[in-house]
Coordinates of C-alpha atoms in Angstrom, one line a residue:
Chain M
X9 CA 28.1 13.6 -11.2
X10 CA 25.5 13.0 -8.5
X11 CA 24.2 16.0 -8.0
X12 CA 22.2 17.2 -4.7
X13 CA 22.8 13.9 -2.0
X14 CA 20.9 14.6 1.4
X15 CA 21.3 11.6 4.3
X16 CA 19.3 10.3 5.9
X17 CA 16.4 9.3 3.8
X18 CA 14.2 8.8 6.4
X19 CA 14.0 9.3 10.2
X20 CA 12.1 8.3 13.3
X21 CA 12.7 11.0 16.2
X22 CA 11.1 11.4 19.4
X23 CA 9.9 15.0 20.8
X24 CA 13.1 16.2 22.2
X25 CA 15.8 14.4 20.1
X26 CA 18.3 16.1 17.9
X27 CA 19.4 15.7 14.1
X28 CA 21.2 16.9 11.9
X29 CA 20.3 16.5 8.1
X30 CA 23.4 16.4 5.6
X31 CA 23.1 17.7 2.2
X32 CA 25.5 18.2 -0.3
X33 CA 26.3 18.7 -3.9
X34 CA 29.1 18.6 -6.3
X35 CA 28.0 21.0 -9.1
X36 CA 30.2 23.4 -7.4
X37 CA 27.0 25.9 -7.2
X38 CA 27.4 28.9 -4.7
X39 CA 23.7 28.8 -3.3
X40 CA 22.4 26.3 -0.7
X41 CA 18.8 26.5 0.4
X42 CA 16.6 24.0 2.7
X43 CA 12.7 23.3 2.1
X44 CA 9.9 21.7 4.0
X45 CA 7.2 20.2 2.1
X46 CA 4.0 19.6 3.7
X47 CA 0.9 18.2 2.6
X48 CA -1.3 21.2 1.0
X49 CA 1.5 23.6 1.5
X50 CA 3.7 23.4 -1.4
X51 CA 7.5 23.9 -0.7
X52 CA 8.7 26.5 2.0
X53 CA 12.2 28.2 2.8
X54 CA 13.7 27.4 6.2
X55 CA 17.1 28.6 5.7
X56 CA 19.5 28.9 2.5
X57 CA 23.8 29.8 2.2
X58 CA 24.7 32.2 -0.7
X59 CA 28.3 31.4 0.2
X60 CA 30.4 29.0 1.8
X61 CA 30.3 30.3 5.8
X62 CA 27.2 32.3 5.3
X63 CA 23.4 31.6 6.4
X64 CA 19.7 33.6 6.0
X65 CA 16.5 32.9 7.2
X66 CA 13.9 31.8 5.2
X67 CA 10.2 32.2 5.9
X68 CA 10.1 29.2 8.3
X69 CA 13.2 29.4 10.4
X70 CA 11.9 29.0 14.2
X71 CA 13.4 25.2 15.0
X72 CA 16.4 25.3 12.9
X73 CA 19.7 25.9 12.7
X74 CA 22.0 25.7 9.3
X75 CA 25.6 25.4 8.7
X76 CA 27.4 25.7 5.7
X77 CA 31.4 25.2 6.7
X78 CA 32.0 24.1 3.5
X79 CA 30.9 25.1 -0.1
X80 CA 29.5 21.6 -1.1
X81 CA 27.9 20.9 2.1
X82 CA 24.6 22.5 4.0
X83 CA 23.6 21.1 6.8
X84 CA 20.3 21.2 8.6
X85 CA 19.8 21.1 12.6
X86 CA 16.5 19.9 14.7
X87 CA 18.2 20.8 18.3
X88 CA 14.4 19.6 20.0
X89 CA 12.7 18.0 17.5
X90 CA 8.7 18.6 18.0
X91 CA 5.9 16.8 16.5
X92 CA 5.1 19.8 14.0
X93 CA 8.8 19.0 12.4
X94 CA 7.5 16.1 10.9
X95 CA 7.8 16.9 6.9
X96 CA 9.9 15.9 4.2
X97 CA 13.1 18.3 4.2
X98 CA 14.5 18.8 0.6
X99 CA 17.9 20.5 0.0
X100 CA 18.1 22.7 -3.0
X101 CA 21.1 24.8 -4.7
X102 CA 21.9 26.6 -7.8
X103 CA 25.0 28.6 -9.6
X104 CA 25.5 32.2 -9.0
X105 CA 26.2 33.4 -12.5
X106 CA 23.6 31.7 -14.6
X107 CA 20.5 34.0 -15.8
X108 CA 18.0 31.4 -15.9
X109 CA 16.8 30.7 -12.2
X110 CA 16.9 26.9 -11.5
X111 CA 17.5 25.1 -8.3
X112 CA 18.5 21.3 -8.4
X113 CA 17.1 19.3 -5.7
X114 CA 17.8 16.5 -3.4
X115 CA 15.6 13.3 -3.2
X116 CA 14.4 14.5 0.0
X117 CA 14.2 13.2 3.5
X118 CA 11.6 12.1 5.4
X119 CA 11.2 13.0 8.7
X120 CA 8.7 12.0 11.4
X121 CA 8.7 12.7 14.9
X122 CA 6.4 11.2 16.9
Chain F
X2 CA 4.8 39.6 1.2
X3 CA 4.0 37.1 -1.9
X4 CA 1.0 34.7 -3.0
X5 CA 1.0 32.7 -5.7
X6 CA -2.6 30.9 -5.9
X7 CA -2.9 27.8 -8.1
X8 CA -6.3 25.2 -8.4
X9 CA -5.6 22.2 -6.1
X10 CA -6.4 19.3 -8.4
X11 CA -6.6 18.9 -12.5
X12 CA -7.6 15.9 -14.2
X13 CA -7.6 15.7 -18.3
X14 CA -7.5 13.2 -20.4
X15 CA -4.3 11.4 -22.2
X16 CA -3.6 13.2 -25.9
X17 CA -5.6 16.7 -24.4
X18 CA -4.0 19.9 -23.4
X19 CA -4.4 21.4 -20.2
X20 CA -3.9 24.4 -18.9
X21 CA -2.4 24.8 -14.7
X22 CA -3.1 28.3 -14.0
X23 CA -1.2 31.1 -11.5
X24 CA -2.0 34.3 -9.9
X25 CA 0.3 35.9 -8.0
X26 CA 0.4 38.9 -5.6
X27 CA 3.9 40.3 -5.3
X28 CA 5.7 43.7 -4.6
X29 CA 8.0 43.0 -7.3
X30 CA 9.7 39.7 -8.8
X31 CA 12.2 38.7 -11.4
X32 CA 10.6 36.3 -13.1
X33 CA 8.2 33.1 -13.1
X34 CA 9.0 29.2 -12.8
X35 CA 7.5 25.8 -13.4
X36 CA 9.0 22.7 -11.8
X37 CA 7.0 19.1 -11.7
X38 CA 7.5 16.6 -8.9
X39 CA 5.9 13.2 -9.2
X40 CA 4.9 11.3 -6.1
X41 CA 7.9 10.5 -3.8
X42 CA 10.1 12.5 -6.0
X43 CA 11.8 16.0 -5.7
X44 CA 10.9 19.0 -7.7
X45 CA 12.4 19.3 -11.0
X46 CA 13.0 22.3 -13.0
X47 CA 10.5 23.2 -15.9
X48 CA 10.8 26.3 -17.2
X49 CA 11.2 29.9 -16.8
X50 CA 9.4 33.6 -17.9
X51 CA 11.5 36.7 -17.0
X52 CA 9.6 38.5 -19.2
X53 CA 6.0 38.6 -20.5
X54 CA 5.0 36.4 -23.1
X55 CA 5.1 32.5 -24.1
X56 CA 8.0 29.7 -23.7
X57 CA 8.1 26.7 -25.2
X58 CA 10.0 24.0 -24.6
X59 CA 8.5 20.7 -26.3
X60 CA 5.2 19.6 -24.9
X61 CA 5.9 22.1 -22.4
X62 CA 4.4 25.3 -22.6
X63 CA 4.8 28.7 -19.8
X64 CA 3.4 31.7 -20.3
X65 CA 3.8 35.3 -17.8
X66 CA 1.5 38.9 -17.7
X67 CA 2.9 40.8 -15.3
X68 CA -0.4 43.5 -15.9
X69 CA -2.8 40.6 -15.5
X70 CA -0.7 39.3 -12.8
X71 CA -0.9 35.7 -14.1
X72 CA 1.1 33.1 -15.8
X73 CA 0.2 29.6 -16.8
X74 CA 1.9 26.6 -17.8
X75 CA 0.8 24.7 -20.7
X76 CA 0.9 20.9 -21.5
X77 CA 0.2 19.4 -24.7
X78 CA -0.2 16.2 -26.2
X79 CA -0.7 14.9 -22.5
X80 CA 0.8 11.4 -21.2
X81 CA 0.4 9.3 -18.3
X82 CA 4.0 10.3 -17.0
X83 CA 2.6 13.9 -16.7
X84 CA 0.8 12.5 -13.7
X85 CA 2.6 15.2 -11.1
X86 CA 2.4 17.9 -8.9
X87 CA 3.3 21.1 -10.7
X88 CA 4.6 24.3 -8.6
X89 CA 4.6 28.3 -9.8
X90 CA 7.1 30.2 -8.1
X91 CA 9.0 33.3 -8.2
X92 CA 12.2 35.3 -7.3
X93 CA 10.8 38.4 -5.4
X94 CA 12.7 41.2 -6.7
X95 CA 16.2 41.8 -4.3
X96 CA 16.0 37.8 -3.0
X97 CA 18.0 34.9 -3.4
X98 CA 15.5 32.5 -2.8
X99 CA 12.3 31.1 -4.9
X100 CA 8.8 31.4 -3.1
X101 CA 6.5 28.2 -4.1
X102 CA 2.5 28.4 -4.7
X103 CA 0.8 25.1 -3.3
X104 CA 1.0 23.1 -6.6
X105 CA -1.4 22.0 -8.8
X106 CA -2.1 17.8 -8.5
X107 CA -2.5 16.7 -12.3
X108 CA -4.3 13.7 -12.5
X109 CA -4.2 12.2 -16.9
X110 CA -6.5 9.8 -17.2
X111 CA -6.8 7.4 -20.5

């Protein structure tokens, strides 16, 4: 059981490049969410899935794009990557039916465009 | 909208209890977590208060006032591993997501 995967680790993309970030999990949990973590800033939501085939915003959005084509799988997009993109992405998800709110989280990625 | 304030930086000493506080401004939530992440590491789940009062789970200690608008997470018998960042968050009432204070750096000296 490995849990929350996300590839690449780390990254070096120039301003204007695209990527695509690939987590995925095999706890079989309905919710999907993507984080950026920045110095000072503490953990904020770019996008998440409740569902396999759906997608929401999050507070940080403007950037990215998300798919989630299938349930283990949610997949971050940088179509133009800019120099204020440069962060360390972590994937998140949790089970639907559980009372008790935890998330499991990827190792994270590191992402640095220069 | 939702803020969740915490101190910056902690330090306390190995064997002492310390207290990471955090104060929250939020329409409505269901409840209050913890999670720890250590340097180059992801954030992993602590514990959880959807209603007022304490939770204890070993050393690990998280309490919630929803009138004082406040919650705390306690750590006892402190050990160099404790060394972490250490997050509040909560579940604003109709959401599916978490939203994260800043964290708290603790620091445990010998």
């Amino acid at each position: 059981n490995a849990g929350v995967t996300q590839t690449p680790k780390f990254r070096v993309l120039k301003t204007g490049q695209s990527m695509t970030l690939l987590c995925a999990q095999d706890m079989n949990h309905e919710y999907m969410y993507w984080y950026r973590q920045d110095p000072g800033m503490g953990l904020r939501l770019i996008h998440y899935s409740v569902g396999e085939g759906t997608t929401a915003k999050g507070e940080v959005p403007d950037g990215y794009n998300v798919s989630r084509l299938k349930k283990q799988n949610f997949l971050l997009g940088l179509e133009s990557a800019a120099p204020s993109q440069t962060s360390v992405y972590f994937c998140a998800s949790r089970t639907g039916t559980r009372i008790l709110y935890e998330q499991y989280f990827g190792p994270g990625t590191r992402l640095t465009v220069t | 909208g939702q803020s969740l304030e915490q101190p910056s930086e902690v330090t306390a000493v190995e064997g002492a209890i310390v207290q990471i506080n955090c104060t929250y401004q939020t329409s409505g939530f269901y409840g209050l977590s913890w999670y720890q992440q250590h340097d180059g590491g992801a954030p992993t789940f602590l514990s959880y208060n959807a209603l007022d009062g304490l939770e204890e789970t070993g050393r690990f200690s998280s309490f919630l006032s929803r009138s004082d608008s406040y919650g705390y997470l306690l750590l006892q018998e402190l050990q160099m591993k404790d060394s972490a960042s250490y997050f509040c968050a909560v579940r604003p009432t109709g959401a599916n997501n978490l939203f994260f204070g800043t964290g708290t750096r603790l620091t445990v000296i010998p």
